[in-house]
Short mmCIF file of C-alpha atoms in Angstrom, two decimals:
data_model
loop_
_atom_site.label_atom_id
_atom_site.label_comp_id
_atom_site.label_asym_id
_atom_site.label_seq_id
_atom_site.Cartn_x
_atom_site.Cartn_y
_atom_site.Cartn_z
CA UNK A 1 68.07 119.00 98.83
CA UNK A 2 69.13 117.65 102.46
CA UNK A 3 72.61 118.48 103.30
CA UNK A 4 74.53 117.82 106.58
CA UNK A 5 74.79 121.65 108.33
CA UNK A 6 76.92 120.43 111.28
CA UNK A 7 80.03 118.56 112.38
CA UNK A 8 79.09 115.02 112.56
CA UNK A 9 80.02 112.58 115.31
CA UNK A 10 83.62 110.90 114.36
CA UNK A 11 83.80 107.93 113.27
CA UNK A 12 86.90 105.51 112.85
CA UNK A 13 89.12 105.53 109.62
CA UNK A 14 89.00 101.75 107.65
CA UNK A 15 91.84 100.17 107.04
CA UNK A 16 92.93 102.16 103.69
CA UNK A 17 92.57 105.38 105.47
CA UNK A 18 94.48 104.40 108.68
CA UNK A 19 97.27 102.83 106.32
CA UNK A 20 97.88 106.53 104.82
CA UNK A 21 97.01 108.15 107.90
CA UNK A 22 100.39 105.89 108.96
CA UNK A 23 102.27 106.86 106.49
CA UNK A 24 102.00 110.50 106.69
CA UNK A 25 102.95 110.23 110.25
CA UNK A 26 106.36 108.65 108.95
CA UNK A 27 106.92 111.50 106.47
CA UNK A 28 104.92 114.85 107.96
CA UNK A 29 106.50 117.39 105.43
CA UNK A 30 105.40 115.16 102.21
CA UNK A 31 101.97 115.43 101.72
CA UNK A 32 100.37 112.31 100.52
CA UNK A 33 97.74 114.19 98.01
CA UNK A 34 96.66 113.71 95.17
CA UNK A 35 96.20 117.13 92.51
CA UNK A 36 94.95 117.86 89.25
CA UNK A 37 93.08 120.59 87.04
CA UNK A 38 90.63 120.82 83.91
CA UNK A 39 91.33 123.64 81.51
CA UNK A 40 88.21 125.69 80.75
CA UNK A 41 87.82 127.39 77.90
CA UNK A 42 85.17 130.05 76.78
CA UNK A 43 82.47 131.88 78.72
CA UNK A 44 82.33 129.88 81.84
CA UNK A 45 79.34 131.37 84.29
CA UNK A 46 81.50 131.40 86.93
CA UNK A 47 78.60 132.08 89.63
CA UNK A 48 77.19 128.96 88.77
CA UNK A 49 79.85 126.58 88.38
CA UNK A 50 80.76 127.56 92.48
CA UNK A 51 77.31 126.62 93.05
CA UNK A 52 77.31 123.73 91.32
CA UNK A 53 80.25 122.53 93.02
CA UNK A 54 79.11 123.50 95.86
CA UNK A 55 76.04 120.62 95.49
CA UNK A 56 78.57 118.31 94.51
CA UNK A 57 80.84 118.63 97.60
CA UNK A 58 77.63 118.05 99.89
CA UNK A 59 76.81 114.75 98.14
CA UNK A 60 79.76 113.02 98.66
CA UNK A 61 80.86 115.03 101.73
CA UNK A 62 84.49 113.99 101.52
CA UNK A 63 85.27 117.32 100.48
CA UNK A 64 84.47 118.57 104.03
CA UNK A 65 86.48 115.87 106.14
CA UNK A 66 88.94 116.39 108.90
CA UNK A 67 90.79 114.21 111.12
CA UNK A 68 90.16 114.44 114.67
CA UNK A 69 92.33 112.25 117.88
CA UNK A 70 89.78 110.31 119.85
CA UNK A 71 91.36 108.29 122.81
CA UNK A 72 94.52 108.51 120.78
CA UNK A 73 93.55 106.87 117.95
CA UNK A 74 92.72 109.04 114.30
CA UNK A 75 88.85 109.79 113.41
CA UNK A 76 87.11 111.50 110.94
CA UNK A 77 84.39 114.14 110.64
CA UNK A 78 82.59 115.66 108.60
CA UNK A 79 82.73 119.18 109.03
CA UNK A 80 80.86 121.68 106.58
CA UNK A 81 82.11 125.18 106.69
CA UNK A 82 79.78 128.07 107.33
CA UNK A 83 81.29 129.23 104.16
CA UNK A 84 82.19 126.78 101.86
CA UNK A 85 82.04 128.74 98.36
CA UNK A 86 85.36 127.55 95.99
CA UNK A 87 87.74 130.20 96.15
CA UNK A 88 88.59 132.45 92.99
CA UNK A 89 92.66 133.39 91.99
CA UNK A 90 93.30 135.65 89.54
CA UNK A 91 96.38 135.52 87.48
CA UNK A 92 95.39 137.49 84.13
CA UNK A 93 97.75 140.17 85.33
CA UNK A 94 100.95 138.36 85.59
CA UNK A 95 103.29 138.70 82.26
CA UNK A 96 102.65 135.05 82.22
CA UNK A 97 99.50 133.97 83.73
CA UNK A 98 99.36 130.27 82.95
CA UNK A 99 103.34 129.83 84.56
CA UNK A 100 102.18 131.88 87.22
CA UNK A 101 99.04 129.53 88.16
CA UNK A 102 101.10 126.63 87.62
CA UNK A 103 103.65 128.01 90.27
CA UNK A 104 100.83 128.56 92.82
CA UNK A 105 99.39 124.83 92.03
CA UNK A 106 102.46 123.21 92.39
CA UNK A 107 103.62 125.62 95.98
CA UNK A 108 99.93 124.02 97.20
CA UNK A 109 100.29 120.64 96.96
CA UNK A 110 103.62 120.34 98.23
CA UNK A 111 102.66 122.10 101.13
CA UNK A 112 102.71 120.16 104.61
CA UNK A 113 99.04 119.33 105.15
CA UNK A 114 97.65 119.74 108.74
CA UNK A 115 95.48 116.99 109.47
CA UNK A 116 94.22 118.55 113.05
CA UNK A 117 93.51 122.37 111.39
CA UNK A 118 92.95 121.67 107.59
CA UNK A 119 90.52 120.60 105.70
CA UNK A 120 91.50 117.49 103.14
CA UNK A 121 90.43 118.77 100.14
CA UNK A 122 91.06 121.88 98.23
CA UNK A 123 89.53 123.45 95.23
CA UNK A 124 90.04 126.76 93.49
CA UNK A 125 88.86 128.12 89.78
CA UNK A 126 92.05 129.98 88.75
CA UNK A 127 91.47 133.01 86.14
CA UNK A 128 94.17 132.92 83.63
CA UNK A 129 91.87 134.18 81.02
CA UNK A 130 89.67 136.44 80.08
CA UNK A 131 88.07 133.44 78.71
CA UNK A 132 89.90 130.62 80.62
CA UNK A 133 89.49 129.06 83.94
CA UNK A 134 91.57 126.18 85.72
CA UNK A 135 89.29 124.25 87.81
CA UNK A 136 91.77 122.92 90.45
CA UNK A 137 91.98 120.03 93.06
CA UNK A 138 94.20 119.55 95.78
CA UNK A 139 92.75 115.89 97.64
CA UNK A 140 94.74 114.24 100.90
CA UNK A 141 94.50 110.38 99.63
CA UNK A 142 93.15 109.72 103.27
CA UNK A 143 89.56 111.50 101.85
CA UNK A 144 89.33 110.96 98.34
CA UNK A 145 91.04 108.39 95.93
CA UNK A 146 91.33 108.91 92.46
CA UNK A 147 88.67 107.44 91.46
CA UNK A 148 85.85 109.05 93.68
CA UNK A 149 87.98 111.96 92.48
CA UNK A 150 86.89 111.47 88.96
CA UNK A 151 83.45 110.31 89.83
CA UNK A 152 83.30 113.87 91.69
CA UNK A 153 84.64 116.09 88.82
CA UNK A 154 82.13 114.40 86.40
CA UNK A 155 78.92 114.55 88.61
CA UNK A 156 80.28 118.49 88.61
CA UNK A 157 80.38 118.82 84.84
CA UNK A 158 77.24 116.64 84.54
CA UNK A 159 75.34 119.43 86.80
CA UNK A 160 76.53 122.54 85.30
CA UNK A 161 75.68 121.14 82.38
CA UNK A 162 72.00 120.10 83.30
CA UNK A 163 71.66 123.96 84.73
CA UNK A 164 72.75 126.31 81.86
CA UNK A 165 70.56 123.98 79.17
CA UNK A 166 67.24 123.57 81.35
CA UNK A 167 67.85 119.63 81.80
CA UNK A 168 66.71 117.56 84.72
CA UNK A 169 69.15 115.39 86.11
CA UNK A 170 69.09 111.88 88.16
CA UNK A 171 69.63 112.49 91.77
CA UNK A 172 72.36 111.51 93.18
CA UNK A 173 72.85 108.29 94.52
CA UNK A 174 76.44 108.35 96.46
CA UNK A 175 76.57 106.44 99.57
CA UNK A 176 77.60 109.04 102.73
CA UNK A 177 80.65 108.18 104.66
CA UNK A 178 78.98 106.76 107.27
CA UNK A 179 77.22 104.39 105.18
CA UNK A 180 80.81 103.42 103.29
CA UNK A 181 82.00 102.95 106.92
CA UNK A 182 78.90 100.58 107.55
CA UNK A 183 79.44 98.57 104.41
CA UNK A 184 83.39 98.42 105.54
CA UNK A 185 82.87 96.66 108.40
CA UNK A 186 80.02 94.21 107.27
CA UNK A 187 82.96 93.54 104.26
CA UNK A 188 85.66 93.21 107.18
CA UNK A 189 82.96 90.31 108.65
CA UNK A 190 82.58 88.03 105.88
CA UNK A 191 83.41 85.15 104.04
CA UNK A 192 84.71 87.34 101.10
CA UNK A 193 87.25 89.34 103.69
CA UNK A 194 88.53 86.02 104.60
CA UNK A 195 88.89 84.28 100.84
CA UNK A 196 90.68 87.90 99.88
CA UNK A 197 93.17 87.84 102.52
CA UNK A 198 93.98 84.16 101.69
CA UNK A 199 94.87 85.12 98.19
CA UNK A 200 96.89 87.91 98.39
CA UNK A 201 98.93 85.89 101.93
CA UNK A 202 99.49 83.10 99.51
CA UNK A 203 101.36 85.44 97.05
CA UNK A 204 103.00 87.66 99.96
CA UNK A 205 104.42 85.23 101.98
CA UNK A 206 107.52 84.96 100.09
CA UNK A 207 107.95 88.08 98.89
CA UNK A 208 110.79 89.85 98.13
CA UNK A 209 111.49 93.10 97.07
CA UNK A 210 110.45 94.63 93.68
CA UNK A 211 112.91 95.08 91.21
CA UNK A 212 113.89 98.65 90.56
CA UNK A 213 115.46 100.98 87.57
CA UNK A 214 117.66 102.48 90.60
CA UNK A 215 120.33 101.54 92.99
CA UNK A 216 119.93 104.39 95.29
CA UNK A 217 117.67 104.67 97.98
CA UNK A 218 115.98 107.77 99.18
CA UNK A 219 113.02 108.85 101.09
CA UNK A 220 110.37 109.99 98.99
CA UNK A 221 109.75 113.74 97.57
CA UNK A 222 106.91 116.32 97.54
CA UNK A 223 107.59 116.61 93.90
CA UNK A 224 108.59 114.52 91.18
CA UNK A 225 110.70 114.13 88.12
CA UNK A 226 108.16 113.89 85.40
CA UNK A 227 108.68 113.24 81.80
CA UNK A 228 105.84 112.45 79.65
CA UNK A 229 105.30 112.23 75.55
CA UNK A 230 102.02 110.94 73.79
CA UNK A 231 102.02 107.60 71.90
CA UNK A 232 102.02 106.95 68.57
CA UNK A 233 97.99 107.52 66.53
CA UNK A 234 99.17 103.70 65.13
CA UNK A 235 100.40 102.68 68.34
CA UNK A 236 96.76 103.82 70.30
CA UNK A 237 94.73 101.44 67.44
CA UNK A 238 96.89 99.01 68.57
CA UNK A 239 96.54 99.27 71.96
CA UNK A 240 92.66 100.09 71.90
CA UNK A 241 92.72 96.49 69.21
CA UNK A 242 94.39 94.69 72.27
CA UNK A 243 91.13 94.38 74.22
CA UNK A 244 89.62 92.71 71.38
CA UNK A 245 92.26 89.56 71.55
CA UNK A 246 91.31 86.64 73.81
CA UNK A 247 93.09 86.74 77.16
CA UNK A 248 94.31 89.98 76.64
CA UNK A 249 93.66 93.89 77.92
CA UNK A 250 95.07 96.89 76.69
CA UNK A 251 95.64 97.51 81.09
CA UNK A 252 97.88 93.78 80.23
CA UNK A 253 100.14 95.02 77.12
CA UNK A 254 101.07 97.89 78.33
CA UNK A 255 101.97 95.99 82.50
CA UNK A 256 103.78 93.39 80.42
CA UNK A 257 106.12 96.01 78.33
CA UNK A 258 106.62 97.88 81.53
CA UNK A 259 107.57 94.20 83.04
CA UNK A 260 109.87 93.20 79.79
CA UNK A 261 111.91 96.26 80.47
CA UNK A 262 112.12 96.07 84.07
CA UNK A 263 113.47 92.53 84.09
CA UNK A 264 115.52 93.06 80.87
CA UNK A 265 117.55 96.25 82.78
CA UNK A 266 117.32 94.64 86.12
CA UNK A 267 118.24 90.49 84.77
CA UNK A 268 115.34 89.06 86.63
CA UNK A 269 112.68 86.64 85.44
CA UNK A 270 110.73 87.81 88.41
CA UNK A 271 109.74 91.07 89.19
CA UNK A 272 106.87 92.81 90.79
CA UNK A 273 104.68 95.96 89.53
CA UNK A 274 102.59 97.84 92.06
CA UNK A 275 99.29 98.66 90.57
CA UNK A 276 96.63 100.18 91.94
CA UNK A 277 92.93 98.83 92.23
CA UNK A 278 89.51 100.97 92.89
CA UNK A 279 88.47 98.62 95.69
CA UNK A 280 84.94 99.31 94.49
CA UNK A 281 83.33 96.06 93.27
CA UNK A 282 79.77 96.91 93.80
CA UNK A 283 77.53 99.66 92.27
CA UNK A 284 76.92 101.68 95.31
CA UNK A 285 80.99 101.89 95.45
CA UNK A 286 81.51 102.74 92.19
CA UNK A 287 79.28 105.73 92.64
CA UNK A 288 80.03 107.04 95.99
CA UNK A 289 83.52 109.41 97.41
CA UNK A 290 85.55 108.17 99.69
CA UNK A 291 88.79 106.19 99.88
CA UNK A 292 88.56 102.88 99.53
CA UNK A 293 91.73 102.93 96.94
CA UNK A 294 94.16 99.74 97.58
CA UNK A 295 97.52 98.57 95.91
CA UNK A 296 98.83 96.04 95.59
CA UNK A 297 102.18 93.65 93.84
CA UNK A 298 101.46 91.99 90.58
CA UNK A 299 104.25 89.11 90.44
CA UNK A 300 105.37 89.00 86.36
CA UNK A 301 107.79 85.92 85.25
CA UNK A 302 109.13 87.18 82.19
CA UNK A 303 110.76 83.78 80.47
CA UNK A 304 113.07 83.95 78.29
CA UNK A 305 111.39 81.28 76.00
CA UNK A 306 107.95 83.35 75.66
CA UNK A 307 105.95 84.78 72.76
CA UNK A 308 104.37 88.42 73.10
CA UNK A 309 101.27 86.58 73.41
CA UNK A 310 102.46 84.40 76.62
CA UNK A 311 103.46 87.51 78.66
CA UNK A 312 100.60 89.11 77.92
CA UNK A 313 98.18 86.43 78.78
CA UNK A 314 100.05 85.39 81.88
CA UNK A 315 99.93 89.51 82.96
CA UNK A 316 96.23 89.17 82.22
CA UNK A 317 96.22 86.10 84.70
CA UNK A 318 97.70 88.00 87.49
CA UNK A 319 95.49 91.31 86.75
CA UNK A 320 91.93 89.28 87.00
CA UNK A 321 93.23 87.69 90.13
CA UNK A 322 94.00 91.04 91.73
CA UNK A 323 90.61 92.30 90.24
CA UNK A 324 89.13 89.54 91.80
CA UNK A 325 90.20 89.85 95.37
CA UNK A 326 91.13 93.80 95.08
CA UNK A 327 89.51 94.68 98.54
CA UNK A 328 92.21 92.63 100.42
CA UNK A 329 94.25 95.15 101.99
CA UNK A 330 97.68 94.66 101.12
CA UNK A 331 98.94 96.61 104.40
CA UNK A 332 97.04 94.78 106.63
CA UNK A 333 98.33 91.14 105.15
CA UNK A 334 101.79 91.79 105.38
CA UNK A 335 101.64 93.43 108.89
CA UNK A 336 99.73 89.84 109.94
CA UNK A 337 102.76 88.08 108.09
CA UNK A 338 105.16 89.93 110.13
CA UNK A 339 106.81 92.29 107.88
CA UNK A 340 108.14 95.33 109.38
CA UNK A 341 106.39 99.06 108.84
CA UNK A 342 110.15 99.86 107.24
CA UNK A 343 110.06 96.93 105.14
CA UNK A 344 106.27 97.50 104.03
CA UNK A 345 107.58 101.41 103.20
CA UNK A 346 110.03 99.63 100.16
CA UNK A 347 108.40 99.74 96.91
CA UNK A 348 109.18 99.38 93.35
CA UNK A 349 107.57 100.83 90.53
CA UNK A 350 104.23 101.36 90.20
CA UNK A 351 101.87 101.67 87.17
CA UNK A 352 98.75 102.71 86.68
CA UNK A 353 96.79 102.51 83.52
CA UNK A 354 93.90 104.97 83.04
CA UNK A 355 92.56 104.37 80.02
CA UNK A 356 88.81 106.19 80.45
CA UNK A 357 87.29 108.67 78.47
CA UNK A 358 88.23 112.08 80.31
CA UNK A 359 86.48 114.24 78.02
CA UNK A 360 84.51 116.82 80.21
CA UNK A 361 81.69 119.18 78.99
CA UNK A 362 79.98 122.21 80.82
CA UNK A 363 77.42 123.06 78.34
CA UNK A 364 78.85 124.00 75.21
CA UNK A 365 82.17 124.13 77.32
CA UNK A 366 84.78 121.47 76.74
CA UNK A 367 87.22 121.09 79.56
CA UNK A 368 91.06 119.14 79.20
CA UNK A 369 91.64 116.78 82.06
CA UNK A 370 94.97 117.39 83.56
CA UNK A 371 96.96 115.20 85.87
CA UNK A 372 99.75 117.54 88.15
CA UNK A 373 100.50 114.69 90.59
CA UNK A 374 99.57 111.21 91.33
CA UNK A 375 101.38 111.60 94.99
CA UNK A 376 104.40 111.24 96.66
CA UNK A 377 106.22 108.97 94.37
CA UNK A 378 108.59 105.95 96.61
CA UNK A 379 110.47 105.18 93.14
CA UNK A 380 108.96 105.48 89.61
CA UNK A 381 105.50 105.54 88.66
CA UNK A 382 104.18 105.08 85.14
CA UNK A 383 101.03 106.47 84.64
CA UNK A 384 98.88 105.91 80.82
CA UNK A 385 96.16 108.19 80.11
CA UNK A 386 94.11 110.17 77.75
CA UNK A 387 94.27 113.47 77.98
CA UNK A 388 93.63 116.99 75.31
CA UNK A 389 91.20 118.12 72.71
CA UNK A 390 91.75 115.49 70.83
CA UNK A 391 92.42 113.36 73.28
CA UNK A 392 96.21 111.79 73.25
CA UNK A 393 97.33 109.02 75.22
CA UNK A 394 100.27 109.72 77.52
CA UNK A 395 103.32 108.10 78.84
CA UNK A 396 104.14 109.78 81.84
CA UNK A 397 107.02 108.96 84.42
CA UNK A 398 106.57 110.34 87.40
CA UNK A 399 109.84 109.57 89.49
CA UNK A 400 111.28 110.18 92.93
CA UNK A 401 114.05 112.79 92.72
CA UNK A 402 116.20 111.65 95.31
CA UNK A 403 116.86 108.50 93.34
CA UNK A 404 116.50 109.34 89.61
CA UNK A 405 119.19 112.02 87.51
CA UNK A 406 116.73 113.33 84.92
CA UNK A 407 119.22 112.46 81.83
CA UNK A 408 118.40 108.52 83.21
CA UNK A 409 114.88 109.36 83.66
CA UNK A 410 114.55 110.25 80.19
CA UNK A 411 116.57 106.96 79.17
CA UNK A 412 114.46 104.96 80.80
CA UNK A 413 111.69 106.89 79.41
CA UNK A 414 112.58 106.61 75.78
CA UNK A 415 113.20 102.85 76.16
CA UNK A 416 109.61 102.00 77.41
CA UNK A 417 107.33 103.70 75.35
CA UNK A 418 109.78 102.35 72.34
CA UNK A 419 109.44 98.62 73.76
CA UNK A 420 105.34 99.63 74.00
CA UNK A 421 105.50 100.43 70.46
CA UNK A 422 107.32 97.56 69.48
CA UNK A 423 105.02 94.64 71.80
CA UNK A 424 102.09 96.23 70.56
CA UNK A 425 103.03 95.93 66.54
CA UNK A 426 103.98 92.32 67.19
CA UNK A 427 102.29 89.33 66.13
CA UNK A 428 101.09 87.71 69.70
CA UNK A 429 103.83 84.53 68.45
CA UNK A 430 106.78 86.79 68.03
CA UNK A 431 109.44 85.47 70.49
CA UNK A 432 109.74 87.95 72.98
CA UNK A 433 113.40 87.73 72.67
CA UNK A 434 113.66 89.53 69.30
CA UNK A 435 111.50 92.72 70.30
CA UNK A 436 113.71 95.87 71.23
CA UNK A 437 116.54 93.96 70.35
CA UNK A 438 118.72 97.35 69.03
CA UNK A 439 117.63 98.83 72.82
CA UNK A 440 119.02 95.74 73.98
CA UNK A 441 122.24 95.88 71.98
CA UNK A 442 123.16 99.58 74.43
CA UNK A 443 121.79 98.39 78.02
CA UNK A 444 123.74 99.12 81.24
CA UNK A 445 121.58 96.61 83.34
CA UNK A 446 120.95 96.68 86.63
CA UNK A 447 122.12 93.63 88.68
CA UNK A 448 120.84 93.15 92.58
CA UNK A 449 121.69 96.47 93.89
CA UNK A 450 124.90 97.25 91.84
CA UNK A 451 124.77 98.99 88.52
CA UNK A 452 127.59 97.75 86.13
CA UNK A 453 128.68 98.31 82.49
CA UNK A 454 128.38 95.60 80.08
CA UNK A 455 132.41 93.44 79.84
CA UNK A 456 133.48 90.84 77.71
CA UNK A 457 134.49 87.30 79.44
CA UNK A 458 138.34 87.92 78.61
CA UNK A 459 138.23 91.05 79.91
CA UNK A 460 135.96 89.85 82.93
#
């Protein structure tokens, strides 16, 4: 195999890149990264899993990128290490290993992250076993999305695996950065850049700020609040019997329950949902590293005349147009509209449904997927995945500290994945109006910017 020895020549970020690159610069100490581990268990050849990684960080090279100034302006390189071996921490002689790994994950990715002296991914197999292994990844979201993430941490399994049972395997056939750079800027040139930036200006131009499940504004965190629970086994046949219904996703239920309860606590029909979208709509994309990751608002009327079935198809509507046009970049729309960087910083809640099969075998190994962070978190993000042996599907909040309590987190928690539980159970002609109604009956909304307890008109 052919692997790039040397630094290459920089090249420019594209526009994703540069927008985080941006960003960072606003908020040095808050690392915009991305982290996340898969729990080995059993007799892991730990010799070959480094080298197998090893192959896998010199196909898709983002694992080796650094930022470099060039005539003032930010570039990146790829930069291959003369050493570039995964490093190896053991914890199996702490009284706790597992809470003492998880203390050393969490101290690294809330570290400040140097973009002219460090490298922009990190990944270390942590012993807290005689027998067990954490696999773990620490990603700056200026190399690697999640996605190309993923993509990574399968074609690692999907190696190792090949190696310890004698199988060939199909060369790889990830694009190199400076290809995905290439295909950028032939994107950035044609009719499709054009009709993508006309559909998401048409929606932006009078836009106003998402709704939130807070009244206090804050900067955002290195960590996060996080509260998570698994749903229901009836509630996952449900949900996995969703994508079965015309003009309707399981991605769609669970947007639209997120959207019920956002505009039922905040009293607006109207509310936007950041979501995020891959960005990769061709084949060579989908199977190359990078970051090419975009998000982006998804406007949601919730009326208060609808069925289940309305809101869902009408979140369904909205999601296929974003899918459709999901290489516009958001950023770069609203800075032509004239919005200010300060204004484009103020978000509202994102969510972000992940709803693939995680399941990861090395050999006759089985490794659990295991999300630690999604990023710095602006406000609240709701994140739906599978994750365990057997797999579970998770409700996870992951919220900004400086604006949530945790006792309100927990609230909010509790009344989403109930209201998820309830949409999904309903006939798609149930009136939206009667589902959650006993959450209803208790809610301190959220009006504008105030918060304010519930009065009767007399005493109003």
């Amino acid at each position: 195999m052919n692997y790039r020895e040397h630094r290459s020549d920089p090249f420019p970020l594209s526009a994703a890149q540069h927008g985080l690159w941006f960003a960072q610069q606003l908020a040095p100490e808050v690392p915009i990264c991305i982290a996340q581990y898969v729990d080995i268990r059993g007799p892991l050849d730990v010799d070959l899993f480094r080298e197998v990684a090893l192959v896998a960080g010199h196909e898709y090279e983002s694992v080796f990128l650094r930022l470099v100034d060039v005539d003032g302006e930010p570039h990146q390189v790829v930069d291959p290490p003369a050493d570039a071996a995964m490093g190896i921490v053991d914890f199996r002689g702490a009284s706790d290993p597992m809470a003492a790994a998880e203390a050393w994950m969490q101290e690294n990715y809330t570290a400040r992250v140097d973009f002219e002296h460090d490298y922009l991914c990190e990944s270390s197999l942590l012993r807290v076993g005689d027998e067990r292994h954490l696999w773990y990844s620490r990603i700056h979201h200026v190399a690697l999305d999640g996605y190309a993430a993923m993509t990574m941490v399968n074609r690692v399994a999907a190696l190792y695996t090949a190696a310890v049972q004698g199988l060939e395997l199909q060369p790889n056939r990830a694009a190199d950065l400076h290809t995905l750079h290439r295909l950028e800027e032939e994107y950035r040139a044609s009719h499709r850049f054009s009709s993508d930036g006309d559909y998401w200006a048409e929606r932006l131009h009078t836009r106003t700020n998402g709704a939130s499940l807070t009244d206090v504004e804050a900067p955002p965190a290195a960590h996060s609040l996080t509260v998570r629970t698994a749903l229901s086994a009836d509630t996952v046949t449900r949900l996995e019997d969703t994508d079965g219904r015309p003009g309707a996703t399981a991605a769609a239920a669970l947007i639209a329950a997120f959207a019920c309860y956002l505009s039922r606590r905040t009293g607006r029909q109207d509310v936007l949902v950041d979501i995020p979208l891959s960005a990769r709509t061709t084949a060579v994309l989908r199977r190359s590293g990078g970051m090419l990751a975009n998000v982006a608002p998804l406007r949601v009327q919730v009326r208060p005349d609808d069925t289940v079935g309305d809101l869902v198809t009408r979140v369904q509507h909205e999601l296929m147009g974003a899918m459709r046009h999901q290489r516009g970049n958001v950023e770069d729309i609203l800075r032509e509209l004239g919005v200010s960087a300060e204004a484009r910083r103020i978000s509202g809640p994102m969510i972000n449904v992940m709803l693939f099969d995680q399941d990861l075998t090395f050999g006759s190994l089985t490794g659990d997927f295991r999300i630690l962070t999604t990023g710095p978190v602006p406000d609240l993000s709701v994140n739906v995945y599978r994750s365990g042996t057997p797999a579970s599907t998770i409700v996870e909040f992951e919220a900004n500290p400086y604006r949530y309590r945790d006792d309100d987190l927990q609230s909010h928690h509790a009344g989403v994945v109930e209201l998820i539980d309830e949409l999904l159970a309903a006939d798609p002609g149930t009136p939206l109006a009667v589902i959650g109604v006993a959450e209803l009956e208790c809610l301190t909304p959220v009006v504008g910017e105030v918060s304010v307890s519930e009065v009767t008109l007399p005493e109003l």
